[in-house]
PDB file of C-alpha atoms in Angstrom:
ATOM      1  CA  MET A1449       0.000   0.000   0.000  1.00 49.00           C
ATOM      2  CA  THR A1450       1.343   3.422  -0.942  1.00 51.00           C
ATOM      3  CA  LEU A1451       0.836   6.449   1.242  1.00 50.00           C
ATOM      4  CA  PRO A1452       1.014  10.018   0.006  1.00 51.00           C
ATOM      5  CA  ILE A1453       3.216  12.021   2.364  1.00 51.00           C
ATOM      6  CA  LEU A1454       3.640  15.574   1.098  1.00 51.00           C
ATOM      7  CA  SER A1455       2.885  17.500  -1.964  1.00 48.00           C
ATOM      8  CA  GLN A1456       4.231  20.897  -2.924  1.00 48.00           C
ATOM      9  CA  THR A1457       3.993  23.206  -5.843  1.00 46.00           C
ATOM     10  CA  ILE A1458       7.050  23.950  -7.937  1.00 49.00           C
ATOM     11  CA  SER A1459       6.978  26.084 -11.020  1.00 52.00           C
ATOM     12  CA  LYS A1460       4.375  24.249 -13.106  1.00 56.00           C
ATOM     13  CA  GLY A1461       2.785  21.529 -11.145  1.00 57.00           C
ATOM     14  CA  GLU A1462       2.575  19.397  -8.093  1.00 76.00           C
ATOM     15  CA  VAL A1463       5.060  17.011  -6.623  1.00 77.00           C
ATOM     16  CA  LYS A1464       3.724  13.923  -4.932  1.00 82.00           C
ATOM     17  CA  THR A1465       5.766  11.664  -2.716  1.00 84.00           C
ATOM     18  CA  ILE A1466       4.702   8.097  -1.996  1.00 85.00           C
ATOM     19  CA  VAL A1467       6.465   5.635   0.335  1.00 87.00           C
ATOM     20  CA  ASP A1468       5.680   1.963  -0.261  1.00 86.00           C
ATOM     21  CA  ASP A1469       5.697  -0.953   2.190  1.00 87.00           C
ATOM     22  CA  SER A1470       9.389  -1.761   1.626  1.00 89.00           C
ATOM     23  CA  GLY A1471      10.430   1.815   2.505  1.00 86.00           C
ATOM     24  CA  ASP A1472      11.179   2.989  -1.035  1.00 88.00           C
ATOM     25  CA  THR A1473      10.150   6.530  -1.897  1.00 87.00           C
ATOM     26  CA  LEU A1474       8.471   7.399  -5.173  1.00 85.00           C
ATOM     27  CA  VAL A1475       8.424  11.034  -6.302  1.00 82.00           C
ATOM     28  CA  ILE A1476       5.957  12.101  -8.974  1.00 82.00           C
ATOM     29  CA  MET A1477       6.424  15.472 -10.673  1.00 83.00           C
ATOM     30  CA  ASN A1478       6.196  17.302 -13.954  1.00 82.00           C
ATOM     31  CA  LEU A1479       8.942  16.420 -16.524  1.00 83.00           C
ATOM     32  CA  GLU A1480      10.115  20.018 -16.821  1.00 83.00           C
ATOM     33  CA  ASP A1481      10.591  20.260 -13.024  1.00 82.00           C
ATOM     34  CA  ALA A1482      12.450  16.938 -13.014  1.00 82.00           C
ATOM     35  CA  LYS A1483      14.780  18.276 -15.746  1.00 86.00           C
ATOM     36  CA  VAL A1484      15.567  21.377 -13.657  1.00 86.00           C
ATOM     37  CA  ILE A1485      16.275  19.263 -10.585  1.00 85.00           C
ATOM     38  CA  LEU A1486      18.398  16.787 -12.554  1.00 87.00           C
ATOM     39  CA  ASN A1487      20.358  19.663 -14.129  1.00 89.00           C
ATOM     40  CA  ASP A1488      21.015  21.053 -10.648  1.00 88.00           C
ATOM     41  CA  LEU A1489      22.051  17.607  -9.414  1.00 87.00           C
ATOM     42  CA  LEU A1490      24.394  17.190 -12.381  1.00 86.00           C
ATOM     43  CA  GLU A1491      25.976  20.603 -11.731  1.00 87.00           C
ATOM     44  CA  TYR A1492      26.425  19.764  -8.040  1.00 85.00           C
ATOM     45  CA  GLU A1493      27.916  16.378  -8.938  1.00 85.00           C
ATOM     46  CA  ILE A1494      30.392  18.090 -11.288  1.00 83.00           C
ATOM     47  CA  ALA A1495      31.174  20.689  -8.609  1.00 83.00           C
ATOM     48  CA  ASP A1496      31.711  17.926  -6.038  1.00 83.00           C
ATOM     49  CA  SER A1497      34.004  16.011  -8.378  1.00 83.00           C
ATOM     50  CA  LEU A1498      35.932  19.236  -9.099  1.00 83.00           C
ATOM     51  CA  LEU A1499      36.200  19.861  -5.382  1.00 85.00           C
ATOM     52  CA  THR A1500      37.811  16.446  -4.959  1.00 86.00           C
ATOM     53  CA  VAL A1501      40.231  17.191  -7.797  1.00 86.00           C
ATOM     54  CA  TYR A1502      41.045  20.614  -6.325  1.00 90.00           C
ATOM     55  CA  LYS A1503      41.620  19.099  -2.888  1.00 90.00           C
ATOM     56  CA  GLU A1504      43.979  16.540  -4.435  1.00 91.00           C
ATOM     57  CA  LYS A1505      45.813  19.281  -6.359  1.00 93.00           C
ATOM     58  CA  ASP A1506      46.025  21.341  -3.196  1.00 93.00           C
ATOM     59  CA  SER A1507      47.549  18.447  -1.271  1.00 93.00           C
ATOM     60  CA  LEU A1508      50.019  17.857  -4.128  1.00 94.00           C
ATOM     61  CA  ASN A1509      50.914  21.548  -4.183  1.00 95.00           C
ATOM     62  CA  THR A1510      51.343  21.538  -0.421  1.00 95.00           C
ATOM     63  CA  GLU A1511      53.616  18.498  -0.694  1.00 96.00           C
ATOM     64  CA  THR A1512      55.582  20.211  -3.485  1.00 96.00           C
ATOM     65  CA  ILE A1513      56.023  23.316  -1.351  1.00 96.00           C
ATOM     66  CA  THR A1514      57.192  21.179   1.557  1.00 96.00           C
ATOM     67  CA  LEU A1515      59.705  19.391  -0.674  1.00 96.00           C
ATOM     68  CA  GLN A1516      60.908  22.698  -2.084  1.00 97.00           C
ATOM     69  CA  LYS A1517      61.383  24.048   1.445  1.00 97.00           C
ATOM     70  CA  GLU A1518      63.441  20.969   2.290  1.00 97.00           C
ATOM     71  CA  VAL A1519      65.532  21.424  -0.864  1.00 97.00           C
ATOM     72  CA  ILE A1520      66.067  25.094  -0.028  1.00 97.00           C
ATOM     73  CA  PHE A1521      67.081  24.173   3.522  1.00 97.00           C
ATOM     74  CA  LYS A1522      69.527  21.557   2.237  1.00 97.00           C
ATOM     75  CA  LEU A1523      70.955  23.984  -0.323  1.00 97.00           C
ATOM     76  CA  MET A1524      71.411  26.617   2.380  1.00 97.00           C
ATOM     77  CA  GLU A1525      73.088  24.018   4.568  1.00 97.00           C
ATOM     78  CA  LYS A1526      75.324  23.026   1.643  1.00 96.00           C
ATOM     79  CA  SER A1527      76.189  26.685   1.052  1.00 96.00           C
ATOM     80  CA  ASP A1528      77.075  27.113   4.734  1.00 96.00           C
ATOM     81  CA  ASN A1529      79.232  23.983   4.576  1.00 97.00           C
ATOM     82  CA  GLN A1530      80.972  25.243   1.455  1.00 97.00           C
ATOM     83  CA  ALA A1531      81.620  28.605   3.116  1.00 96.00           C
ATOM     84  CA  GLU A1532      83.121  26.741   6.081  1.00 97.00           C
ATOM     85  CA  GLN A1533      85.258  24.663   3.700  1.00 97.00           C
ATOM     86  CA  ILE A1534      86.494  27.822   1.969  1.00 97.00           C
ATOM     87  CA  LYS A1535      87.371  29.286   5.356  1.00 97.00           C
ATOM     88  CA  ASN A1536      89.259  26.113   6.296  1.00 97.00           C
ATOM     89  CA  PHE A1537      91.112  26.047   2.959  1.00 97.00           C
ATOM     90  CA  GLN A1538      92.058  29.694   3.462  1.00 97.00           C
ATOM     91  CA  GLN A1539      93.485  28.798   6.871  1.00 97.00           C
ATOM     92  CA  LEU A1540      95.421  25.952   5.232  1.00 96.00           C
ATOM     93  CA  LEU A1541      96.829  28.366   2.675  1.00 96.00           C
ATOM     94  CA  ASP A1542      97.794  30.802   5.418  1.00 95.00           C
ATOM     95  CA  ASN A1543      99.508  27.978   7.328  1.00 95.00           C
ATOM     96  CA  LYS A1544     101.358  26.870   4.183  1.00 95.00           C
ATOM     97  CA  ASP A1545     102.515  30.448   3.554  1.00 94.00           C
ATOM     98  CA  GLU A1546     103.705  30.684   7.156  1.00 95.00           C
ATOM     99  CA  GLU A1547     105.548  27.368   6.805  1.00 95.00           C
ATOM    100  CA  LEU A1548     107.209  28.610   3.605  1.00 93.00           C
ATOM    101  CA  GLY A1549     108.287  31.760   5.464  1.00 92.00           C
ATOM    102  CA  HIS A1550     109.792  29.635   8.266  1.00 93.00           C
ATOM    103  CA  LYS A1551     111.515  27.460   5.657  1.00 94.00           C
ATOM    104  CA  ASP A1552     113.022  30.507   3.971  1.00 93.00           C
ATOM    105  CA  ASP A1553     114.248  31.831   7.329  1.00 93.00           C
ATOM    106  CA  THR A1554     115.776  28.450   8.164  1.00 94.00           C
ATOM    107  CA  LEU A1555     117.489  28.290   4.756  1.00 94.00           C
ATOM    108  CA  LYS A1556     118.954  31.747   5.287  1.00 94.00           C
ATOM    109  CA  GLN A1557     120.268  30.680   8.700  1.00 95.00           C
ATOM    110  CA  TYR A1558     121.770  27.507   7.199  1.00 95.00           C
ATOM    111  CA  LYS A1559     123.411  29.514   4.399  1.00 95.00           C
ATOM    112  CA  LYS A1560     124.958  31.889   6.955  1.00 94.00           C
ATOM    113  CA  GLU A1561     126.154  28.955   9.012  1.00 95.00           C
ATOM    114  CA  LEU A1562     127.547  27.263   5.877  1.00 95.00           C
ATOM    115  CA  ARG A1563     129.495  30.402   4.889  1.00 95.00           C
ATOM    116  CA  LYS A1564     130.821  30.670   8.415  1.00 94.00           C
ATOM    117  CA  GLN A1565     131.884  27.018   8.400  1.00 94.00           C
ATOM    118  CA  LYS A1566     133.513  27.407   4.956  1.00 92.00           C
ATOM    119  CA  PHE A1567     135.397  30.457   6.208  1.00 92.00           C
ATOM    120  CA  LEU A1568     136.515  28.600   9.331  1.00 91.00           C
ATOM    121  CA  LYS A1569     137.504  25.621   7.170  1.00 90.00           C
ATOM    122  CA  PHE A1570     139.508  27.908   4.903  1.00 89.00           C
ATOM    123  CA  LEU A1571     141.183  29.476   7.934  1.00 88.00           C
ATOM    124  CA  GLY A1572     141.819  26.046   9.433  1.00 87.00           C
ATOM    125  CA  PHE A1573     143.379  24.570   6.292  1.00 87.00           C
ATOM    126  CA  GLY A1574     145.160  27.788   5.509  1.00 85.00           C
ATOM    127  CA  GLY A1575     146.430  28.008   9.067  1.00 84.00           C
ATOM    128  CA  SER A1576     147.556  24.401   9.042  1.00 86.00           C
ATOM    129  CA  VAL A1577     149.611  25.050   5.919  1.00 86.00           C
ATOM    130  CA  ILE A1578     150.816  28.605   6.602  1.00 86.00           C
ATOM    131  CA  LEU A1579     151.635  28.226  10.312  1.00 84.00           C
ATOM    132  CA  PRO A1580     154.093  25.340   9.831  1.00 86.00           C
ATOM    133  CA  ILE A1581     155.740  27.236   6.979  1.00 87.00           C
ATOM    134  CA  ILE A1582     156.055  30.338   9.152  1.00 87.00           C
ATOM    135  CA  ALA A1583     157.336  28.237  12.011  1.00 86.00           C
ATOM    136  CA  ILE A1584     159.962  26.646   9.737  1.00 88.00           C
ATOM    137  CA  LEU A1585     160.952  30.046   8.387  1.00 86.00           C
ATOM    138  CA  ILE A1586     161.297  31.435  11.897  1.00 88.00           C
ATOM    139  CA  LEU A1587     163.341  28.485  13.024  1.00 85.00           C
ATOM    140  CA  VAL A1588     165.606  28.512  10.044  1.00 77.00           C
TER     141      VAL A1588
END
């Protein structure tokens, strides 16, 4: 048995709603009104499907932004590390220059010492040859 529940007037006619024994609802209306309602339902369905697509795009864009932030952070960290490396290499160069300066000073000292030793050697050999000759000449 079907029971009429409500009826209302839309643009051109009545709408009747009937619920049967199994709980199904039957809606009776003018064809033109049904077309308007179905058009609205189709537009809402399209809007809902677009909303899902937009939400998915938004989540993808949010993920992209997060990844880009991570890349930027890593690049900044890399730049800081490279700046630190440059600073360390500059210190190495300064140390090498200082070592070269010490080496040059040491070489100069060794050259002075070598000249002194050569002079003393010359005096020693010269003295060992000249002194006996002078001694022989004095004694003779």
